[in-house]
C-alpha cells in the first residue's frame, strides 16, 4: 500500500516523488493546465510505465507521447516504475499542454521520480521457496484451494528444550529445527541518499504477536537468532539505512488455530519519512503486508500405513507386548519403548494422546498431541521417548475425572470420503458425545471441542458414545484399509460391533450341538474372578435374559451411530462389516467413589474384537477366548471368515488381563505413528 497515491503537477516548478516499484501513482494532469488548452501529451523516461485509463482504445506509453489526449474527457493517468533508481530524481515524466490546432505545446509540467523497492515476501505460491510476488495485493490475502495462494506457518512443536533460551532476545537453534521455520524476506533497494532519510518498521498487531515469533540470524553465527517480534514485541525498528538491504527472517507459530484464533497472522513493513522539522510528525510513505496461515493439526486414520509403534513394555502384559512387537516386524515398522508414567493411569498412551502431523510446503512435522488428565505436573516423560523429529504439544482440558471423555482419545478419524458431491480428502473427525444433557452426561469440553473444529480441514461428526464405560468410539467401531480392489471401492471397511451377530453365531453353534461349550475355558479362575466373569456355556449365555436386554440396548446405541456414519461418511451397508461382540452393563470401575454414579455403562463381555491394532494388512485382534469348537475358537473363526478373504492377516493377541483388567487400560498402552496424507491440506476448500 502506497500512501503517496496522487501527485499534483505544477507549471511553476517540477514535482518530485518517491515511487515504490510496482505501485501506481495517480497524476492530476488537468489541475495546472493553462487556459484555452484542450489537449495534452505525456512522455516518460525508460523504466517508467504510463497507463491511461478510460480511453478507447487503450493508449500505450509510446502513443501517449504523440497522441493529443482531450483534457475535457475524464480519464485516469497512472504512473508506475519497474525498477529501483540508482540516483535521486533519476526518472522523469513530462506532460505537455496544447491549444486547439497547435502543434507546439504552450507549457510542460515535469515530475521527477526516484524508484525504491520495499518488499516483504514469503512463500505465498506454496512452492517451498520464497519468491517476490508478482501481485503485491495477493500477499495480503489467504486463499484456499488448488488455485489459491498464501504463506503457511508451522507451530513449534519441539518436544524438549532443543531451543536454548540465551536471554529474552536471543535463541539458539539446531540446524534441523531451523528448517521447520517459514522464511520471510525483506528487500529494500534505492539511492542511499533517499533511504537514510527514512525509517523501516517491521510490525504486527499486539494480539497476533502473541501467536508467533519472528527471528533474524546473527551475522557471525547463523544458529543464534535474535527475537525480533513475538509475545510482548509487536514492532521492530531497523537501524538507519545506508544502502540496500536484503534480510531473511525466520517465523514460527506458538499455537494452533483455536476458537479465539483464526490462524491468520499478518506482518507488515512500513517505510516512514522523517520530517526535517522535529515539530512535524513523520509520514508513512509505503506499507507492504504478507499474510500467513498457521498450519492445522491434522489427525491420521488407522487406514494409513504404520511408521512406528510406541509401546509401554514395563506393563505385566507380556502376551500383548510380544504380539505387538511381532506385528511391527511383519509391517516393517519400528518399535519405540515408552516408560510408564507413574503419575498417569494405565491407558494414558492411547487414551490421552494422538499422533498427528502439521505441514507446510517446505516441511512436514509429526507430533503427539497430549491431553493429560494429570494437570498439575510440570513435566511429562513421554516427550523424552519420542523419535528425533517428532514434536510434542499439550492441549489443556478441563475435566480431569478418571472416566472423563475430555481427552483426545475420545476422537477417531475416518479415511478420506466423498459425501453427496462434497469431498473430504483428509477424512472426517469423529467425536464422542452424550447427545443430550443430564446430570450424569459426559462430554468433551468446549475448549477441546472448539480446538478440533478450529482446524477446519477434517469437518467433525459427533457420535453418541456416552453409553460406553470409557466413552470412546473405538470400543464399537474400527476402520481398516481395503486390501483387495473391488468395483465399488471405498478404500476402507468399517467394522462395527454387533451383539445380534454374536447371538446368531451362538444360536447356530447351539443348533449344531455345541451348546455346552464354554466361553473363557482357557482363562484362569482367578483372572475370571477379578474381572467379574465366569466360564459360561453357550446355552447359559443364550438363556440369560438380562444380558439379552442389555445387548438389545447396546445394539440400539450402535445402530444410532450406524445411521450417522452412513449419512455423514457416504457409506452403504456393503461397506460395513458386522463383528460379533457382546457387552454387559456395569457401574464405572477403577474410579474414585466420589466420581461414581448410579448409571450403568456398557463394557465388553469378552475382550473387545473392535480394539484392533491396524498395521496395514496385518491386524492385531484381541483373543476373545470364545467357545472352542473342534479345537478352534468359534469367534476367532468367524473373524477370519469375515476378514481373510478381503486380504487381511489376523493375529489374535493372547492376553486376557490386557483387555479385561481395569476396563482394558493396558491395551491402550500402545499407539501407532502413521504416514501422513499425500494430499496437501491447503489444496482443499473447507
XYZ file of N, CA and C in Angstrom, residues 382-606:
675
model
N 6.740 -38.716 28.556
C 6.504 -39.213 27.204
C 7.313 -38.454 26.152
N 7.438 -37.157 26.325
C 8.082 -36.363 25.274
C 9.558 -36.698 25.106
N 10.156 -37.343 26.119
C 11.556 -37.723 26.008
C 11.729 -39.094 25.348
N 10.610 -39.790 25.098
C 10.666 -41.093 24.444
C 10.471 -40.992 22.937
N 10.152 -39.824 22.447
C 9.821 -39.664 21.037
C 11.064 -39.755 20.157
N 10.856 -40.272 18.952
C 11.948 -40.354 17.983
C 12.343 -38.952 17.541
N 13.582 -38.784 17.069
C 14.012 -37.455 16.591
C 13.086 -36.921 15.513
N 12.761 -35.655 15.621
C 11.904 -35.023 14.631
C 10.427 -35.093 14.934
N 10.028 -35.858 15.947
C 8.612 -35.950 16.326
C 8.330 -34.911 17.403
N 7.335 -34.081 17.156
C 7.017 -32.996 18.073
C 6.089 -33.423 19.199
N 5.874 -32.519 20.122
C 5.029 -32.794 21.291
C 4.343 -31.497 21.700
N 3.018 -31.557 21.798
C 2.238 -30.384 22.208
C 1.203 -30.804 23.233
N 0.952 -29.942 24.192
C -0.091 -30.192 25.192
C -1.292 -29.303 24.892
N -2.465 -29.926 24.853
C -3.718 -29.192 24.729
C -4.477 -29.366 26.037
N -4.674 -28.291 26.728
C -5.279 -28.366 28.059
C -6.731 -28.821 27.990
N -7.149 -29.570 29.013
C -8.538 -29.988 29.157
C -9.042 -29.492 30.505
N -10.343 -29.636 30.717
C -10.932 -29.098 31.949
C -11.487 -30.179 32.865
N -11.903 -31.322 32.297
C -12.485 -32.395 33.102
C -11.415 -33.455 33.334
N -10.894 -33.551 34.537
C -9.794 -34.455 34.832
C -10.232 -35.705 35.583
N -11.531 -36.022 35.551
C -12.004 -37.249 36.180
C -11.485 -38.465 35.420
N -11.375 -39.579 36.123
C -10.850 -40.804 35.523
C -11.698 -41.232 34.333
N -13.010 -41.190 34.470
C -13.907 -41.643 33.408
C -14.305 -40.510 32.466
N -13.591 -39.427 32.499
C -13.916 -38.280 31.658
C -13.789 -38.617 30.181
N -14.613 -37.959 29.365
C -14.494 -38.070 27.910
C -13.767 -36.858 27.338
N -13.194 -36.047 28.232
C -12.500 -34.825 27.816
C -11.023 -35.112 27.562
N -10.768 -35.916 26.534
C -9.396 -36.229 26.152
C -9.361 -36.530 24.667
N -8.168 -36.521 24.103
C -8.025 -36.720 22.667
C -8.322 -38.164 22.275
N -8.335 -39.075 23.267
C -8.716 -40.455 22.975
C -10.165 -40.568 22.543
N -10.961 -39.569 22.916
C -12.375 -39.538 22.525
C -12.514 -38.968 21.115
N -11.687 -39.436 20.224
C -11.646 -38.886 18.871
C -11.110 -39.963 17.929
N -11.765 -40.132 16.810
C -11.285 -41.003 15.743
C -11.299 -40.200 14.450
N -10.664 -40.739 13.423
C -10.660 -40.074 12.122
C -11.072 -41.085 11.065
N -11.993 -40.688 10.217
C -12.356 -41.556 9.101
C -11.314 -41.433 8.001
N -11.222 -42.401 7.121
C -10.411 -42.228 5.913
C -11.062 -41.166 5.016
N -10.383 -40.739 3.952
C -10.991 -39.772 3.029
C -12.314 -40.296 2.463
N -13.299 -39.420 2.381
C -14.622 -39.811 1.880
C -15.183 -38.717 0.970
N -16.177 -39.100 0.201
C -16.940 -38.163 -0.621
C -18.402 -38.367 -0.304
N -19.072 -37.298 0.123
C -20.449 -37.382 0.578
C -21.298 -36.377 -0.191
N -22.228 -36.873 -0.974
C -23.137 -36.021 -1.746
C -22.375 -34.960 -2.544
N -21.302 -35.382 -3.188
C -20.519 -34.483 -4.034
C -19.465 -33.689 -3.309
N -19.508 -33.672 -1.983
C -18.526 -32.943 -1.184
C -17.385 -33.875 -0.804
N -16.157 -33.473 -1.128
C -15.005 -34.305 -0.820
C -14.365 -33.901 0.504
N -13.960 -34.906 1.260
C -13.214 -34.712 2.499
C -11.893 -35.472 2.332
N -10.915 -34.867 1.650
C -9.686 -35.589 1.279
C -8.813 -35.986 2.458
N -9.053 -35.391 3.626
C -8.296 -35.752 4.826
C -9.174 -36.479 5.841
N -10.316 -36.962 5.369
C -11.227 -37.660 6.260
C -12.004 -36.706 7.150
N -12.789 -37.291 8.061
C -13.584 -36.501 8.991
C -13.327 -36.985 10.414
N -13.216 -36.030 11.325
C -13.013 -36.363 12.739
C -14.340 -36.829 13.335
N -14.279 -37.894 14.111
C -15.458 -38.447 14.772
C -15.308 -38.228 16.269
N -16.203 -37.428 16.839
C -16.144 -37.067 18.262
C -17.225 -37.807 19.034
N -16.855 -38.354 20.173
C -17.839 -38.961 21.046
C -18.510 -37.914 21.909
N -19.814 -38.092 22.146
C -20.539 -37.131 22.978
C -21.721 -37.818 23.641
N -22.447 -37.052 24.462
C -23.602 -37.600 25.178
C -24.899 -37.382 24.418
N -24.906 -36.451 23.469
C -26.069 -36.134 22.619
C -27.185 -35.385 23.341
N -27.298 -35.527 24.638
C -28.339 -34.781 25.343
C -27.873 -34.529 26.774
N -28.290 -33.428 27.370
C -27.795 -33.080 28.715
C -28.480 -33.892 29.806
N -27.707 -34.249 30.805
C -28.250 -34.884 32.007
C -27.226 -34.697 33.113
N -27.627 -34.995 34.326
C -26.716 -34.806 35.455
C -25.517 -35.744 35.370
N -25.664 -36.864 34.664
C -24.586 -37.851 34.576
C -23.889 -37.840 33.222
N -24.288 -36.922 32.353
C -23.733 -36.904 30.998
C -22.254 -36.541 31.017
N -21.491 -37.182 30.136
C -20.064 -36.883 29.964
C -19.857 -36.386 28.539
N -19.045 -35.358 28.413
C -18.793 -34.781 27.098
C -17.367 -34.267 27.028
N -16.903 -34.104 25.803
C -15.645 -33.396 25.588
C -15.875 -31.927 25.946
N -14.897 -31.302 26.590
C -15.057 -29.905 27.000
C -15.166 -28.998 25.781
N -15.757 -27.844 25.997
C -15.907 -26.882 24.908
C -14.545 -26.459 24.357
N -13.555 -26.314 25.242
C -12.233 -25.874 24.789
C -11.621 -26.868 23.815
N -11.664 -28.158 24.167
C -11.080 -29.181 23.293
C -11.912 -29.362 22.029
N -13.228 -29.313 22.177
C -14.111 -29.431 21.013
C -13.881 -28.268 20.046
N -13.782 -27.063 20.584
C -13.537 -25.894 19.733
C -12.192 -25.992 19.029
N -11.185 -26.523 19.734
C -9.865 -26.712 19.121
C -9.976 -27.625 17.901
N -10.692 -28.718 18.045
C -10.835 -29.677 16.942
C -11.552 -29.024 15.761
N -12.631 -28.310 16.023
C -13.375 -27.649 14.946
C -12.543 -26.563 14.270
N -11.685 -25.877 15.056
C -10.918 -24.747 14.520
C -9.867 -25.168 13.505
N -9.500 -26.461 13.452
C -8.501 -26.908 12.471
C -9.068 -26.873 11.054
N -10.374 -27.012 10.897
C -11.133 -26.750 9.665
C -10.987 -27.777 8.552
N -9.954 -28.591 8.546
C -9.688 -29.426 7.370
C -10.241 -30.848 7.488
N -10.810 -31.205 8.640
C -11.370 -32.543 8.837
C -12.728 -32.402 9.518
N -13.697 -31.864 8.795
C -15.004 -31.486 9.342
C -15.545 -32.530 10.313
N -15.688 -32.169 11.598
C -16.074 -33.163 12.608
C -17.514 -33.661 12.473
N -17.703 -34.892 12.924
C -19.016 -35.528 13.051
C -19.139 -36.001 14.492
N -20.260 -35.741 15.118
C -20.433 -36.156 16.511
C -21.214 -37.461 16.580
N -20.689 -38.396 17.353
C -21.305 -39.699 17.579
C -21.765 -39.808 19.025
N -22.703 -40.721 19.266
C -23.198 -40.968 20.618
C -22.342 -42.070 21.241
N -21.547 -41.703 22.263
C -20.661 -42.697 22.877
C -20.726 -42.700 24.401
N -21.581 -41.882 24.989
C -21.642 -41.787 26.448
C -22.231 -43.040 27.082
N -22.771 -43.940 26.256
C -23.316 -45.199 26.778
C -22.209 -46.204 27.116
N -20.997 -45.934 26.632
C -19.862 -46.814 26.871
C -19.130 -46.429 28.149
N -18.528 -47.401 28.811
C -17.848 -47.122 30.071
C -16.678 -46.166 29.870
N -15.847 -46.414 28.864
C -14.750 -45.486 28.569
C -15.259 -44.318 27.743
N -16.280 -44.552 26.936
C -16.894 -43.464 26.189
C -16.242 -43.147 24.859
N -15.405 -44.057 24.351
C -14.686 -43.792 23.105
C -15.230 -44.641 21.957
N -15.226 -44.051 20.780
C -15.783 -44.732 19.616
C -15.058 -46.002 19.240
N -13.755 -46.111 19.574
C -13.008 -47.305 19.172
C -13.426 -48.538 19.959
N -14.407 -48.398 20.860
C -14.945 -49.565 21.558
C -16.027 -50.264 20.741
N -16.566 -49.584 19.733
C -17.608 -50.240 18.930
C -17.367 -50.121 17.424
N -16.260 -49.472 16.995
C -16.022 -49.305 15.561
C -14.532 -49.243 15.270
N -14.186 -49.546 14.021
C -12.789 -49.515 13.603
C -12.750 -49.429 12.077
N -11.796 -48.666 11.554
C -11.579 -48.594 10.103
C -10.358 -49.426 9.736
N -10.484 -50.205 8.676
C -9.344 -50.961 8.161
C -9.225 -50.679 6.665
N -7.995 -50.620 6.132
C -7.813 -50.239 4.724
C -8.157 -51.385 3.779
N -8.705 -51.025 2.629
C -9.019 -52.024 1.607
C -7.729 -52.672 1.115
N -7.743 -54.017 1.027
C -6.582 -54.755 0.537
C -6.821 -55.339 -0.845
N -8.072 -55.667 -1.136
C -8.429 -56.254 -2.429
C -9.266 -55.246 -3.199
N -8.855 -54.935 -4.433
C -9.570 -53.960 -5.246
C -10.945 -54.494 -5.649
N -11.961 -53.653 -5.492
C -13.317 -54.006 -5.919
C -13.874 -52.896 -6.782
N -14.948 -53.213 -7.511
C -15.534 -52.233 -8.426
C -16.050 -51.023 -7.666
N -16.767 -51.269 -6.575
C -17.318 -50.166 -5.776
C -16.405 -49.932 -4.571
N -15.173 -49.588 -4.858
C -14.189 -49.459 -3.786
C -14.349 -48.153 -3.038
N -14.400 -48.256 -1.723
C -14.456 -47.078 -0.868
C -13.068 -46.731 -0.351
N -12.165 -47.724 -0.421
C -10.821 -47.522 0.092
C -10.650 -48.011 1.515
N -11.753 -48.418 2.147
C -11.686 -48.898 3.528
C -12.944 -49.685 3.852
N -12.865 -50.411 4.942
C -14.027 -51.090 5.519
C -14.273 -50.511 6.904
N -15.543 -50.422 7.268
C -15.916 -50.019 8.624
C -16.349 -51.264 9.386
N -15.634 -51.567 10.461
C -16.030 -52.657 11.342
C -16.906 -52.091 12.455
N -18.063 -52.703 12.670
C -18.971 -52.274 13.732
C -19.284 -53.450 14.650
N -19.261 -53.191 15.949
C -19.644 -54.226 16.911
C -21.110 -54.583 16.705
N -21.404 -55.871 16.809
C -22.773 -56.321 16.570
C -23.153 -57.418 17.553
N -23.848 -57.079 18.640
C -24.336 -58.125 19.552
C -25.248 -59.123 18.851
N -26.096 -58.650 17.937
C -27.010 -59.570 17.247
C -26.249 -60.601 16.428
N -25.124 -60.203 15.813
C -24.315 -61.153 15.049
C -23.720 -62.213 15.971
N -23.347 -61.794 17.184
C -22.790 -62.749 18.141
C -23.862 -63.737 18.592
N -25.061 -63.239 18.838
C -26.148 -64.142 19.235
C -26.480 -65.118 18.109
N -26.480 -64.639 16.879
C -26.754 -65.533 15.744
C -25.693 -66.623 15.649
N -24.431 -66.242 15.873
C -23.353 -67.226 15.819
C -23.528 -68.273 16.912
N -23.838 -67.826 18.141
C -24.005 -68.764 19.248
C -25.237 -69.647 19.035
N -26.308 -69.074 18.487
C -27.504 -69.874 18.200
C -27.206 -70.949 17.162
N -26.399 -70.580 16.185
C -26.018 -71.552 15.156
C -25.214 -72.692 15.779
N -24.261 -72.353 16.647
C -23.448 -73.383 17.287
C -24.288 -74.233 18.240
N -25.291 -73.629 18.861
C -26.195 -74.391 19.728
C -26.964 -75.426 18.922
N -27.459 -75.002 17.752
C -28.201 -75.928 16.888
C -27.299 -77.047 16.367
N -26.011 -76.733 16.234
C -25.069 -77.744 15.754
C -24.643 -78.701 16.871
N -25.150 -78.468 18.092
C -24.862 -79.370 19.190
C -23.709 -78.957 20.073
N -23.323 -77.699 20.015
C -22.189 -77.238 20.819
C -22.626 -76.302 21.955
N -23.851 -76.426 22.395
C -24.364 -75.535 23.432
C -23.644 -75.632 24.750
N -22.975 -76.741 25.009
C -22.277 -76.911 26.284
C -20.837 -76.403 26.243
N -20.407 -75.895 25.098
C -19.051 -75.357 25.004
C -18.972 -74.033 25.781
N -17.870 -73.880 26.500
C -17.766 -72.759 27.424
C -16.943 -71.595 26.859
N -17.405 -70.423 27.199
C -16.616 -69.202 26.985
C -15.584 -69.095 28.115
N -14.395 -68.612 27.826
C -13.312 -68.410 28.809
C -12.743 -69.730 29.337
N -12.843 -70.787 28.567
C -12.332 -72.088 29.004
C -10.832 -72.038 29.301
N -10.113 -71.190 28.556
C -8.658 -71.143 28.688
C -8.179 -70.117 29.718
N -9.099 -69.432 30.358
C -8.729 -68.365 31.289
C -8.705 -68.909 32.719
N -7.706 -68.515 33.494
C -7.579 -68.959 34.879
C -8.748 -68.468 35.727
N -9.084 -69.230 36.733
C -10.217 -68.899 37.602
C -10.010 -67.569 38.319
N -8.758 -67.293 38.760
C -8.515 -66.038 39.470
C -8.651 -64.831 38.545
N -8.314 -65.020 37.263
C -8.487 -63.918 36.307
C -9.972 -63.625 36.084
N -10.760 -64.692 35.967
C -12.202 -64.511 35.782
C -12.824 -63.855 37.008
N -12.424 -64.311 38.182
C -12.997 -63.781 39.416
C -12.702 -62.297 39.575
N -11.460 -61.900 39.293
C -11.081 -60.496 39.469
C -11.776 -59.584 38.463
N -12.280 -60.150 37.382
C -12.962 -59.338 36.368
C -14.467 -59.572 36.334
N -14.990 -60.288 37.333
C -16.421 -60.498 37.420
C -16.976 -61.354 36.303
N -16.198 -62.316 35.834
C -16.646 -63.201 34.764
C -16.609 -64.646 35.251
N -17.335 -65.500 34.549
C -17.278 -66.926 34.815
C -17.379 -67.672 33.498
N -16.888 -68.884 33.496
C -16.828 -69.667 32.252
C -18.217 -70.177 31.890
N -19.012 -69.337 31.267
C -20.385 -69.676 30.913
C -20.421 -70.473 29.616
N -21.427 -71.326 29.492
C -21.623 -72.078 28.250
C -22.445 -71.246 27.271
N -22.473 -71.724 26.042
C -23.312 -71.057 25.029
C -24.766 -71.100 25.455
N -25.196 -72.244 26.001
C -26.596 -72.354 26.448
C -26.903 -71.339 27.538
N -25.997 -71.164 28.482
C -26.226 -70.220 29.578
C -26.295 -68.779 29.080
N -25.436 -68.436 28.149
C -25.445 -67.075 27.607
C -26.743 -66.803 26.869
N -27.173 -67.771 26.063
C -28.411 -67.575 25.303
C -29.635 -67.550 26.209
N -29.557 -68.171 27.366
C -30.694 -68.206 28.286
C -30.719 -67.015 29.232
N -29.680 -66.226 29.255
C -29.587 -65.086 30.176
C -30.385 -63.906 29.626
N -31.600 -63.718 30.137
C -32.492 -62.668 29.639
C -31.968 -61.274 29.966
N -31.341 -61.107 31.139
C -30.800 -59.791 31.494
C -29.710 -59.372 30.513
N -28.833 -60.320 30.185
C -27.777 -59.990 29.219
C -28.376 -59.673 27.855
N -29.414 -60.401 27.473
C -30.062 -60.142 26.184
C -30.631 -58.720 26.153
N -31.281 -58.309 27.227
C -31.839 -56.949 27.281
C -30.730 -55.893 27.217
N -29.646 -56.158 27.929
C -28.531 -55.209 27.914
C -27.950 -55.057 26.510
N -27.829 -56.164 25.803
C -27.267 -56.099 24.458
C -28.252 -55.553 23.436
N -29.555 -55.681 23.709
C -30.540 -55.000 22.854
C -30.360 -53.489 22.961
N -30.117 -53.021 24.207
C -29.854 -51.583 24.413
C -28.584 -51.163 23.674
N -27.529 -51.954 23.797
C -26.269 -51.643 23.122
C -26.477 -51.598 21.609
N -27.225 -52.556 21.085
C -27.474 -52.605 19.635
C -28.174 -51.330 19.158
N -29.121 -50.836 19.959
C -29.814 -49.597 19.588
C -28.833 -48.422 19.547
N -27.934 -48.362 20.531
C -26.941 -47.279 20.545
C -26.020 -47.368 19.330
N -25.603 -48.581 18.997
C -24.718 -48.759 17.843
C -25.451 -48.420 16.552
N -26.707 -48.829 16.443
C -27.473 -48.546 15.218
C -27.707 -47.052 15.028
N -27.851 -46.309 16.129
C -27.957 -44.853 16.022
C -26.695 -44.294 15.370
N -25.547 -44.763 15.832
C -24.283 -44.325 15.233
C -24.104 -44.864 13.823
N -24.611 -46.042 13.564
C -24.535 -46.634 12.226
C -25.211 -45.710 11.211
N -26.390 -45.214 11.560
C -27.113 -44.308 10.659
C -26.345 -43.007 10.453
N -25.765 -42.479 11.524
C -24.981 -41.237 11.411
C -23.778 -41.455 10.506
N -23.072 -42.560 10.699
C -21.878 -42.841 9.905
C -22.218 -43.044 8.435
N -23.311 -43.721 8.156
C -23.723 -43.918 6.756
C -24.053 -42.587 6.105
N -24.724 -41.720 6.846
C -25.127 -40.427 6.299
C -23.942 -39.480 6.144
N -23.098 -39.392 7.156
C -22.023 -38.398 7.166
C -20.762 -38.844 6.433
N -20.614 -40.152 6.218
C -19.433 -40.647 5.501
C -19.794 -41.216 4.131
N -21.076 -41.151 3.774
C -21.497 -41.634 2.457
C -21.354 -43.135 2.310
N -21.615 -43.875 3.389
C -21.448 -45.327 3.365
C -22.744 -46.042 3.017
N -22.594 -47.221 2.436
C -23.700 -48.136 2.217
C -23.477 -49.358 3.096
N -24.507 -50.189 3.231
C -24.383 -51.371 4.080
C -23.250 -52.278 3.627
N -22.978 -52.306 2.325
C -21.927 -53.209 1.839
C -20.518 -52.740 2.228
N -20.419 -51.518 2.750
C -19.121 -51.023 3.207
C -18.879 -51.342 4.681
N -19.868 -51.954 5.348
C -19.819 -52.201 6.789
C -19.726 -53.700 7.054
N -18.847 -54.070 7.965
C -18.705 -55.462 8.380
C -19.119 -55.571 9.842
N -20.117 -56.401 10.115
C -20.589 -56.600 11.488
C -19.715 -57.625 12.187
N -19.167 -57.218 13.330
C -18.257 -58.065 14.101
C -18.985 -58.564 15.348
N -19.034 -59.869 15.562
C -19.740 -60.390 16.749
C -19.077 -59.936 18.044
N -19.837 -59.270 18.879
C -19.295 -58.754 20.139
C -20.427 -58.572 21.136
N -20.248 -59.098 22.335
C -21.233 -58.915 23.397
C -20.735 -57.895 24.410
N -21.693 -57.220 25.036
C -21.406 -56.234 26.077
C -22.191 -56.590 27.326
N -21.856 -55.951 28.415
C -22.641 -56.033 29.638
C -22.667 -54.655 30.278
N -23.691 -54.386 31.059
C -23.834 -53.079 31.702
C -23.376 -53.168 33.154
N -22.483 -52.264 33.530
C -21.952 -52.238 34.889
C -21.744 -50.793 35.317
N -21.527 -50.613 36.597
C -21.155 -49.292 37.088
C -19.702 -49.012 36.729
N -19.347 -47.736 36.744
C -17.968 -47.371 36.442
C -17.010 -48.095 37.372
N -15.947 -48.629 36.805
C -14.929 -49.293 37.606
C -13.628 -48.507 37.540
N -12.773 -48.765 38.529
C -11.459 -48.122 38.573
C -11.566 -46.603 38.695
N -12.607 -46.112 39.377
C -12.753 -44.675 39.596
C -12.960 -44.428 41.090
N -12.563 -43.266 41.584
C -12.813 -42.934 42.994
C -14.308 -42.924 43.294
N -14.664 -43.201 44.523
C -16.076 -43.286 44.908
C -16.818 -41.980 44.654
N -16.124 -40.856 44.780
C -16.785 -39.568 44.578
C -17.162 -39.336 43.115
N -16.532 -40.094 42.212
C -16.851 -39.959 40.790
C -17.860 -41.005 40.328
N -18.270 -41.880 41.242
C -19.202 -42.935 40.894
C -20.617 -42.373 40.747
N -21.374 -42.925 39.818
C -22.766 -42.517 39.615
C -23.646 -43.763 39.633
N -24.946 -43.559 39.622
C -25.867 -44.690 39.609
C -26.089 -45.262 38.224
N -25.591 -44.586 37.207
C -25.817 -45.019 35.828
C -24.966 -46.232 35.488
N -25.514 -47.122 34.666
C -24.785 -48.281 34.175
C -24.231 -47.987 32.783
N -23.030 -48.467 32.535
C -22.373 -48.239 31.254
C -21.984 -49.576 30.633
N -21.872 -49.574 29.320
C -21.543 -50.797 28.595
C -20.035 -51.007 28.560
N -19.610 -52.245 28.798
C -18.220 -52.647 28.621
C -18.220 -54.023 27.962
N -17.164 -54.373 27.264
C -17.139 -55.664 26.569
C -17.280 -56.834 27.541
N -18.095 -57.818 27.150
C -18.256 -59.004 27.988
C -17.038 -59.916 27.853
N -16.470 -59.971 26.655
C -15.195 -60.656 26.429
C -14.275 -59.668 25.720
